[in-house]
Coordinates of C-alpha atoms in Angstrom, one line a residue:
X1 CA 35.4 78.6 105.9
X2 CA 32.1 78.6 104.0
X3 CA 29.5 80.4 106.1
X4 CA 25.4 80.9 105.3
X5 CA 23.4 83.1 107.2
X6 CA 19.8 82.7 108.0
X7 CA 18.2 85.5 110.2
X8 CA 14.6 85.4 111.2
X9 CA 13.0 87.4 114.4
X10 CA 10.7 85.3 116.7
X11 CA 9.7 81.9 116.0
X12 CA 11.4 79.9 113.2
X13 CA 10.3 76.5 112.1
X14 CA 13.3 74.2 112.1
X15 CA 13.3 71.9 108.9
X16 CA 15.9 69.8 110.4
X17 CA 17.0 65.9 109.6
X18 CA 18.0 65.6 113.4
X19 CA 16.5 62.7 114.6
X20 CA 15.4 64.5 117.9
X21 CA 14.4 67.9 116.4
X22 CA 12.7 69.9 119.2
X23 CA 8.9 70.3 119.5
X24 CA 9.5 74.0 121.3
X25 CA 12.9 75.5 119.5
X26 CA 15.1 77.6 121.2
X27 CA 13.7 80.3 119.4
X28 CA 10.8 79.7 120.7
X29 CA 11.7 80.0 124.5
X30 CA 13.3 83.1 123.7
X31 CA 11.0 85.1 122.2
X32 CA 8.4 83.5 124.8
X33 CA 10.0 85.6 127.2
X34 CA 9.9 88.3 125.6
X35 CA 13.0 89.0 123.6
X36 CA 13.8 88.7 120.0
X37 CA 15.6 85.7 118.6
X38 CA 18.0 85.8 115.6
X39 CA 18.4 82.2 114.3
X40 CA 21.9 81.8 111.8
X41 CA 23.7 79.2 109.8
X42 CA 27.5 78.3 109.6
X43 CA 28.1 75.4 107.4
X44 CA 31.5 73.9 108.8
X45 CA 35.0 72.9 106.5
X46 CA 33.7 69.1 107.2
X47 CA 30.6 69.6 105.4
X48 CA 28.2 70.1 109.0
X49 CA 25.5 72.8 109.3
X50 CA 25.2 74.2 112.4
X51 CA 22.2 76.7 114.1
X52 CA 23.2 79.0 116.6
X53 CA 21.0 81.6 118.1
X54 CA 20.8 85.4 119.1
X55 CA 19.1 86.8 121.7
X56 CA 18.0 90.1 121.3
X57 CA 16.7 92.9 123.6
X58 CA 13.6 94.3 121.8
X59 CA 13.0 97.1 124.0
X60 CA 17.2 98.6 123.5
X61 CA 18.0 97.0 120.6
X62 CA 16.8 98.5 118.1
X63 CA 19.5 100.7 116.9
X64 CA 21.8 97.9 115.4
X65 CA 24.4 100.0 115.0
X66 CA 25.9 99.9 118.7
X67 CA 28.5 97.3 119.1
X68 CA 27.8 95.3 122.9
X69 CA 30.2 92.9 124.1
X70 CA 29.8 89.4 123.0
X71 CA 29.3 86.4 124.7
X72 CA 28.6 82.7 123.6
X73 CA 26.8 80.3 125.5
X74 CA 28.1 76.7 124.8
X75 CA 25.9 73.4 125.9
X76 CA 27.0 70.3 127.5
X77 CA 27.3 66.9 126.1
X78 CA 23.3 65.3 125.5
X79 CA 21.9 69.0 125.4
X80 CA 21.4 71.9 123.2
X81 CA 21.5 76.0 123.4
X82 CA 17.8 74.7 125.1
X83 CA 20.0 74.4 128.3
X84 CA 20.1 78.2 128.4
X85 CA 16.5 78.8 128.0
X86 CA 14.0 76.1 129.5
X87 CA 14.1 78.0 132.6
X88 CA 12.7 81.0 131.4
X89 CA 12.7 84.1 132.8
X90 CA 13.8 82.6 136.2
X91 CA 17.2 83.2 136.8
X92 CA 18.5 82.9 133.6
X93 CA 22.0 84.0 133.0
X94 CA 21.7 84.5 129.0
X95 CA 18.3 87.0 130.0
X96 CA 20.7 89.1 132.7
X97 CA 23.5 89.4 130.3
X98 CA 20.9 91.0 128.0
X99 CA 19.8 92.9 130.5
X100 CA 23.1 94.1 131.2
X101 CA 23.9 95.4 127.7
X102 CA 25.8 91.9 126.1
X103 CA 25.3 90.8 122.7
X104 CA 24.5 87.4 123.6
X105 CA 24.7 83.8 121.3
X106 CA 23.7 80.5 122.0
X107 CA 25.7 77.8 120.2
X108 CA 25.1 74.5 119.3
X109 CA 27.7 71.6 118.4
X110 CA 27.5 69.1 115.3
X111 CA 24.8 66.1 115.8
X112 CA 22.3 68.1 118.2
X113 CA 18.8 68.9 117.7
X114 CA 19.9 72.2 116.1
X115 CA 22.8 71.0 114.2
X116 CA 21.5 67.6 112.7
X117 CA 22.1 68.5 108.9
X118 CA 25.3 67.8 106.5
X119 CA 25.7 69.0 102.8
X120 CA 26.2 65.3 102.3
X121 CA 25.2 62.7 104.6
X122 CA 22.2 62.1 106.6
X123 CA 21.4 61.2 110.6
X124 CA 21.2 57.8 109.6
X125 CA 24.6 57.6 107.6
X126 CA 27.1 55.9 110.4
X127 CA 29.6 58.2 109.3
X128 CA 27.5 61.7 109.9
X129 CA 28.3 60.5 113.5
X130 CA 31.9 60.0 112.9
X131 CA 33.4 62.5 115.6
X132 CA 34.3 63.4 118.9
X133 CA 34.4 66.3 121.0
X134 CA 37.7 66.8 119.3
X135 CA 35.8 68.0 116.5
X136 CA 33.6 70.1 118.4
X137 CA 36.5 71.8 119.7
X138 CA 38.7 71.7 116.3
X139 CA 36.2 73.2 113.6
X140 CA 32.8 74.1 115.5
X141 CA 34.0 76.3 118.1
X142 CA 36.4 78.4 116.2
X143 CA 34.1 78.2 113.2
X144 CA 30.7 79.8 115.7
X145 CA 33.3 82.5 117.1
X146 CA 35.2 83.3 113.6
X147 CA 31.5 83.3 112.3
X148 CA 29.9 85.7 115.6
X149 CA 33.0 88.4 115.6
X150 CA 32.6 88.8 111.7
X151 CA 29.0 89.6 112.2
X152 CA 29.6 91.7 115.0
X153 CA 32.6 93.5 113.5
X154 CA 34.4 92.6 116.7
X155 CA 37.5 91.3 117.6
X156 CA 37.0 88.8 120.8
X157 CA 34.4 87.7 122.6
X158 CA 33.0 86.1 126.6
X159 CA 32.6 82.9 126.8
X160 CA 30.3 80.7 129.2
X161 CA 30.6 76.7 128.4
X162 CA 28.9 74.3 130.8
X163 CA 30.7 70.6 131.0
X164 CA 31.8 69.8 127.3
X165 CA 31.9 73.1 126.6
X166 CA 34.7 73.8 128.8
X167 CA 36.0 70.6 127.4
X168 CA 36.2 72.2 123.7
X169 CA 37.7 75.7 124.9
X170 CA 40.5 73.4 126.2
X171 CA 40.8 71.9 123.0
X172 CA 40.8 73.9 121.0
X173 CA 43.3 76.8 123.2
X174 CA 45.9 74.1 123.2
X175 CA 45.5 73.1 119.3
X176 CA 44.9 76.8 117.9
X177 CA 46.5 78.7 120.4
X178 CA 46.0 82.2 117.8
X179 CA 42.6 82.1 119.7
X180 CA 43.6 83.0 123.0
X181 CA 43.3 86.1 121.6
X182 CA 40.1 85.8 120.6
X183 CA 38.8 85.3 124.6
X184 CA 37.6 88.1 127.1
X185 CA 36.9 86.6 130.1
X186 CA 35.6 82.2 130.0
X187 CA 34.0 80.4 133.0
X188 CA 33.8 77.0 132.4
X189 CA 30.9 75.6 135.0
X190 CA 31.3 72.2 136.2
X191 CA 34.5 71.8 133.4
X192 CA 35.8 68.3 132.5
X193 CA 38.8 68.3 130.9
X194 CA 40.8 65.8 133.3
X195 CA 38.4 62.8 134.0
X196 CA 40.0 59.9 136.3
X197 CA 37.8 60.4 139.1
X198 CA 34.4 60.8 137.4
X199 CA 31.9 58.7 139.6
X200 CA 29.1 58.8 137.9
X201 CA 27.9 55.0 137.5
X202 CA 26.9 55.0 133.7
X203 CA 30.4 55.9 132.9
X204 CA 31.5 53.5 135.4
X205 CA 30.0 50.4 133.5
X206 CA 31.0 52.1 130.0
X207 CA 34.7 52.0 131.0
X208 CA 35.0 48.1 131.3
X209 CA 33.4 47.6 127.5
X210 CA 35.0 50.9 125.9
X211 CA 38.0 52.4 128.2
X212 CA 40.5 51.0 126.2
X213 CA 40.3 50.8 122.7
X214 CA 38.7 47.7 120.9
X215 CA 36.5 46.8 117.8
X216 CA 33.3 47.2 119.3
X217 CA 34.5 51.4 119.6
X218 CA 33.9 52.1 116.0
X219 CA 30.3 50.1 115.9
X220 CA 29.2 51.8 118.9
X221 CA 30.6 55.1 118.3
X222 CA 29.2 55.6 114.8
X223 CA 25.7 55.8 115.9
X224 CA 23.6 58.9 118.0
X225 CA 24.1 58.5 121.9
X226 CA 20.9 58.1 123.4
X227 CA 18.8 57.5 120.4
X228 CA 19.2 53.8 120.0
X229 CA 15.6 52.2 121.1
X230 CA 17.4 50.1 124.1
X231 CA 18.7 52.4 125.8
X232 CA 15.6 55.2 125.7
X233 CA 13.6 52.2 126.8
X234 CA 16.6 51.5 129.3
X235 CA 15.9 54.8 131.0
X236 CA 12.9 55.6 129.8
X237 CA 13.0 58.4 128.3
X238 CA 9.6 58.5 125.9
X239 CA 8.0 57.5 128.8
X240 CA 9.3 60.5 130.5
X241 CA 9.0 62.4 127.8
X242 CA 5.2 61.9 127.5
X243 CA 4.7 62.0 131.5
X244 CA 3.9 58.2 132.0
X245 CA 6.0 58.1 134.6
X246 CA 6.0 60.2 138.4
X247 CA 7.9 63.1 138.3
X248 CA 10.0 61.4 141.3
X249 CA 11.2 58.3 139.0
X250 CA 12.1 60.8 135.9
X251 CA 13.8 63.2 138.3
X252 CA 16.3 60.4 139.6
X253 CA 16.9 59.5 135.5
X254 CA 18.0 62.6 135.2
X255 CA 20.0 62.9 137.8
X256 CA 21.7 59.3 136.9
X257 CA 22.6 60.7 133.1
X258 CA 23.2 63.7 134.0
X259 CA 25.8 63.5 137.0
X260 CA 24.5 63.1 140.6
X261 CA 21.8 63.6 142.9
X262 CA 21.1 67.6 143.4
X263 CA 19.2 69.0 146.2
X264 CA 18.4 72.5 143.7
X265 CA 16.5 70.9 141.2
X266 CA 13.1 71.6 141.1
X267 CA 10.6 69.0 139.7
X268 CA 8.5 72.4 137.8
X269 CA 12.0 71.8 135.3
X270 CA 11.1 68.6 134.6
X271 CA 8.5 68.5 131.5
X272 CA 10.8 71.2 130.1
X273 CA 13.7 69.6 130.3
X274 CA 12.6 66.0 128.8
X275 CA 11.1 67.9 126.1
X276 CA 14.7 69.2 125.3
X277 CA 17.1 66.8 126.7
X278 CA 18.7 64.4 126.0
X279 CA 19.8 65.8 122.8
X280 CA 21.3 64.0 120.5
X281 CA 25.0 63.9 120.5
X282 CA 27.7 60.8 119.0
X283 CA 28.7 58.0 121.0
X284 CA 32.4 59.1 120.3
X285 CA 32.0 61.5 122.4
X286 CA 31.1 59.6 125.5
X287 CA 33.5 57.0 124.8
X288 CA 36.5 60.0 124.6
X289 CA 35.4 60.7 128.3
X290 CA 35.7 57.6 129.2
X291 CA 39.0 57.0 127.5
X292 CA 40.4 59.9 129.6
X293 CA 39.0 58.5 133.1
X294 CA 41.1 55.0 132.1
X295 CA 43.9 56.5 131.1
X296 CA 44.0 60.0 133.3
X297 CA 45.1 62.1 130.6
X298 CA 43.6 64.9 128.4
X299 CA 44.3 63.5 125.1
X300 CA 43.0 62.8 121.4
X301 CA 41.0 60.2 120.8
X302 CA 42.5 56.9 120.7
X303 CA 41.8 54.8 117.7
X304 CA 43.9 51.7 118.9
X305 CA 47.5 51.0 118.3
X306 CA 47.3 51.3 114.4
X307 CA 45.0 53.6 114.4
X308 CA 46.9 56.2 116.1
X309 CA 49.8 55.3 114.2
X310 CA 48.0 55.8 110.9
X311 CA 46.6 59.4 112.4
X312 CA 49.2 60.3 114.8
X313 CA 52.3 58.8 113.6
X314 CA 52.8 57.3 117.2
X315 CA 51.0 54.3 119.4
X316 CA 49.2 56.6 121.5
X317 CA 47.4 59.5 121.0
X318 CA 48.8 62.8 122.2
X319 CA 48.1 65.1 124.8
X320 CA 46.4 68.2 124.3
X321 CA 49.6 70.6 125.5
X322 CA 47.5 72.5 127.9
X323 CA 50.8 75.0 128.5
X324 CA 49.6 76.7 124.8
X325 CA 46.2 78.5 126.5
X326 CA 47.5 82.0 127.5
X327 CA 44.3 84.1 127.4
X328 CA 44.4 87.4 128.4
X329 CA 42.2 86.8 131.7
X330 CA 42.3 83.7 133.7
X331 CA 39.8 81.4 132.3
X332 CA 37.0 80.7 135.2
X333 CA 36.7 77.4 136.7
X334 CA 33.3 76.3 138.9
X335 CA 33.3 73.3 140.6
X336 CA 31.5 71.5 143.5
X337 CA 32.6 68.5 145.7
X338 CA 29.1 66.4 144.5
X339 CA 29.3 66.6 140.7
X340 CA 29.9 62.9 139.8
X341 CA 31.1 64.2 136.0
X342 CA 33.1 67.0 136.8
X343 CA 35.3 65.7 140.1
X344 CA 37.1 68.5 142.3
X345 CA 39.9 66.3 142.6
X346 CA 40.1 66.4 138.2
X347 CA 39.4 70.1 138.2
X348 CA 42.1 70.5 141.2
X349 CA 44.9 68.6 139.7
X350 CA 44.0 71.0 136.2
X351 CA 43.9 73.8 138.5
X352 CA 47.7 73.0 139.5
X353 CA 48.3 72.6 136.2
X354 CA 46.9 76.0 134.9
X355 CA 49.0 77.9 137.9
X356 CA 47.6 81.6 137.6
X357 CA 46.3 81.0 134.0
X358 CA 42.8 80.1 136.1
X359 CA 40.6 81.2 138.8
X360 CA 39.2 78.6 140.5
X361 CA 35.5 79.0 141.9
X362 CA 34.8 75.9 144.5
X363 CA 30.9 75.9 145.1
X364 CA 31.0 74.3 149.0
X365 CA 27.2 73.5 148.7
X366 CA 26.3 69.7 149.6
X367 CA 25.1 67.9 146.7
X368 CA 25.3 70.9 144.2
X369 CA 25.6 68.8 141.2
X370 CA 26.5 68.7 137.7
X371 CA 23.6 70.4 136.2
X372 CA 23.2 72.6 138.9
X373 CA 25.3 74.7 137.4
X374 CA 22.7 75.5 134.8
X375 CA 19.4 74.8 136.5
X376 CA 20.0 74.9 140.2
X377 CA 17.0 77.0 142.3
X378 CA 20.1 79.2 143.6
X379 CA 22.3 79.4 140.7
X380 CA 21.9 83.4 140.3
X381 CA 23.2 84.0 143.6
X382 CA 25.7 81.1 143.5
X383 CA 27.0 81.0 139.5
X384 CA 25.5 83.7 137.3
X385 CA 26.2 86.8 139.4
X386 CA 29.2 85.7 139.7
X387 CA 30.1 86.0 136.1
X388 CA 28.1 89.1 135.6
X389 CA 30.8 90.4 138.2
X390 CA 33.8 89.2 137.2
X391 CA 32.4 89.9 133.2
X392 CA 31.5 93.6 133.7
X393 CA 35.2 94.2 135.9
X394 CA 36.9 92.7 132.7
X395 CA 34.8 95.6 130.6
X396 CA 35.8 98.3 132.3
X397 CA 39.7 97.1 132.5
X398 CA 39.7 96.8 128.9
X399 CA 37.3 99.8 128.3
X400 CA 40.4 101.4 130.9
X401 CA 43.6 100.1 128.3
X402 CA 41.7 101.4 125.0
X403 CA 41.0 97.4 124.2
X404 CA 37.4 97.2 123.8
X405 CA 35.7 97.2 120.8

C-alpha cells in the first residue's frame, strides 16, 4: 500500500476538492482545546486520499519516544472525525483517553470532508463516488490501522467506531480475518451491522425505491448523499446551516437524519454540528443499509442478478461470514431500545450470533438515541467511562501476559 505522510502541529489549512470542505477543521477544534493536532495522509490501493488526525497531549507529550496504546476513533455514515471534537472539552471521550495516557487517532472514510481527493478523479466524477461501506471496511480501515501501527511501531491497536464504523470492523473481521489480531479491545456504539428493524422513516421511504436492486441504484448511488440541491433544500440544511431557521425546527432535522428523537441533546450543539454535519458520504452507502433492512442479512452489496454474477459468480451477494471475527477481547456492543438506526432487536439477534465473542452493553434510558452515543449531555457517565474502564482493564491484562507493546 502506497502511504504519504503530512504532519503539521495546530491548525492546518485543508486544500481539499470535497465538496463540503469544513469551515473549522478538525484540527482546528483540537488544538482549540488545547492540545496538539497531527494531521497525516494515506493514499489508498484504489487511488483515494484519506486525512486522519492525531491528537496530541502538549503538556506529556513531548518526549516522542514513549510508545501509549493506540486507539482509533471511526465516524458514522454523513459525519467526519468532527463527530469526536465539536463538543469540545465537554465530555469528550477522545480528550479523556488523552488524558489517560492513549495515543489517540481520528479517522476519516473515503468521500468525507477530509477525505474528498483521488490521484485521479474529482468530486464531480460519478465514479469518485462509486463505493460502499464495503470499501470503507475493505481498503480504508485496514489501510488507516496498517498506516497508525507503522507509525507507532506497534503491533495492535483500541478501537471506538460509532454506527458505520462498527459496520466496517464487521466487514472487514469477517473478510480479512489476519486482523483480529490487530484489535485490543472495540466498542462499537449504537452498531448496525444487522438492519431489518431500522425505523427510522427516511430509510423507510428509501426501501420501496432502492431495497431491491433496480436501474435507478447506479444513477442514484454514483452521486454524494446529501449534497444534491433537492434534498439540502428538502431538509434544509443551508438554512440551518446559516441559522435561518429556530433552533427547535433544525434540532428535529437532525434528529430525523440522524436516527430518532433524543431527550440528551442539547440545542448549544447545534451551530456546531451543522457546521460539520452532514458530511458528505456516497449514496451507495445508504442504499447498502437499506438493502440489508429488505433482505435481513449482512451481506455485500447487491448489484442485481447479473451483476452479482459478474462479481460474485452467484445471483446473490454473499454474506459477510461473521464466524471469522475472533479477536482477542470481546468486541463491545452499546445499544438502546430508542435508536431508530441501530435496533435492539438487530443488535440482539447479532449478539446471539456472536455468542461470547461480544459484550453486550444495553443503555435502558428512554429515548437515548442514535447520536446519543456521541453527543448525549450524559454520555461520560453512560458511554465513555465505560470504555475507559473496560480499555484500561484490557492494559493491564495484557501489560500482566507480556503482550503490550
Amino acid at each position: 500500500m502506497k502511504s504519504v505522510s503530512v504532519i503539521s502541529l495546530g491548525v492546518l489549512v485543508l486544500k481539499l476538492q470535497s465538496i463540503a470542505a469544513a469551515t473549522t477543521t478538525s484540527a482546528d477544534r483540537i488544538k482549540s482545546s488545547g492540545y496538539g493536532s497531527e494531521t497525516h495522509e494515506i493514499q489508498t490501493q484504489d487511488g483515494y486520499i484519506l486525512t486522519i488526525f492525531r491528537i496530541r497531549n502538549t503538556t506529556v507529550d513531548n518526549n516522542s519516544s514513549v510508545r501509549r496504546p493506540v486507539v482509533l476513533l471511526m465516524h458514522g455514515l454523513l459525519s467526519s472525525s468532527d463527530c469526536w471534537v465539536v463538543r469540545g472539552l465537554t465530555d469528550t471521550l477522545a480528550y479523556d483517553l488523552v488524558d489517560s495516557g492513549y495515543d489517540v487517532w481520528l479517522g476519516n472514510a473515503r468521500g468525507n470532508t477530509y477525505s474528498g481527493r483521488h490521484v485521479n478523479l474529482t468530486t464531480d466524477d460519478p465514479k469518485f463516488w462509486r463505493f460502499s461501506w464495503h470499501e470503507i471496511g475493505v481498503i480504508d480501515l485496514p489501510t488507516t490501522i496498517d498506516y497508525i501501527l507503522e507509525e507507532t511501531q506497534q503491533t495492535s491497536l483500541h478501537y471506538v467506531g460509532h454506527s458505520q464504523g462498527s459496520t466496517i470492523l464487521f466487514v472487514l473481521l469477517s473478510m480479512q480475518p489476519e486482523y483480529n489480531s490487530k484489535f485490543k479491545t472495540a466498542h462499537m456504539l449504537a452498531p448496525v451491522v444487522y438492519s431489518k428493524y431500522i425505523r427510522e422513516l427516511l430509510f423507510e421511504l428509501l426501501a420501496v425505491i432502492v431495497g431491491n436492486y433496480s436501474p435507478l441504484d447506479p444513477l442514484l448511488g454514483d452521486s454524494a448523499l446529501f449534497q444534491q440541491p433537492i434534498l439540502r433544500q428538502v431538509f434544509a440544511i443551508d438554512k440551518c446551516r446559516e441559522r435561518l431557521l429556530s433552533p427547535e425546527i433544525c434540532t428535529r432535522i437532525v434528529f430525523f437524519i440522524y436516527g430518532g428523537y433524543s431527550a440528551y441533546f442539547k440545542q448549544s450543539l447545534l451551530k456546531d454540528a451543522y457546521d460539520s454535519h452532514p458530511a458528505p458520504a456516497s449514496t451507495h452507502q445508504a442504499i447498502h443499509y437499506i438493502q440489508l433492512k429488505v433482505s435481513g442479512y449482512f451481506r455485500q452489496y447487491d448489484f442485481g442478478i447479473e451483476g452479482n454474477r459478474q462479481r460474485y459468480n452467484q445471483t446473490t451477494p454473499p454474506d459477510y461470514n461473521l464466524a471469522n471475527i475472533s479477536t482477542r477481547f470481546p468486541l463491545h456492543l452499546y445499544y438502546s431500545n430508542y435508536d431508530e438506526l441501530s435496533a435492539a432487536r438487530d443488535v440482539e439477534k447479532l449478539i446471539g450470533i456472536m455468542g461470547k465473542r461480544v459484550g453486550a452493553h444495553y443503555i435502558p434510558l428512554k429515548n437515548f438515541a442514535h447520536i446519543d452515543f456521541l453527543w448525549a449531555s450524559n454520555v461520560k457517565e453512560v458511554i465513555n467511562d465505560r470504555i475507559l474502564e473496560i480499555t484500561n482493564d484490557a492494559e493491564v491484562i495484557l501489560q500482566r501476559e507480556g503482550l503490550n507493546e
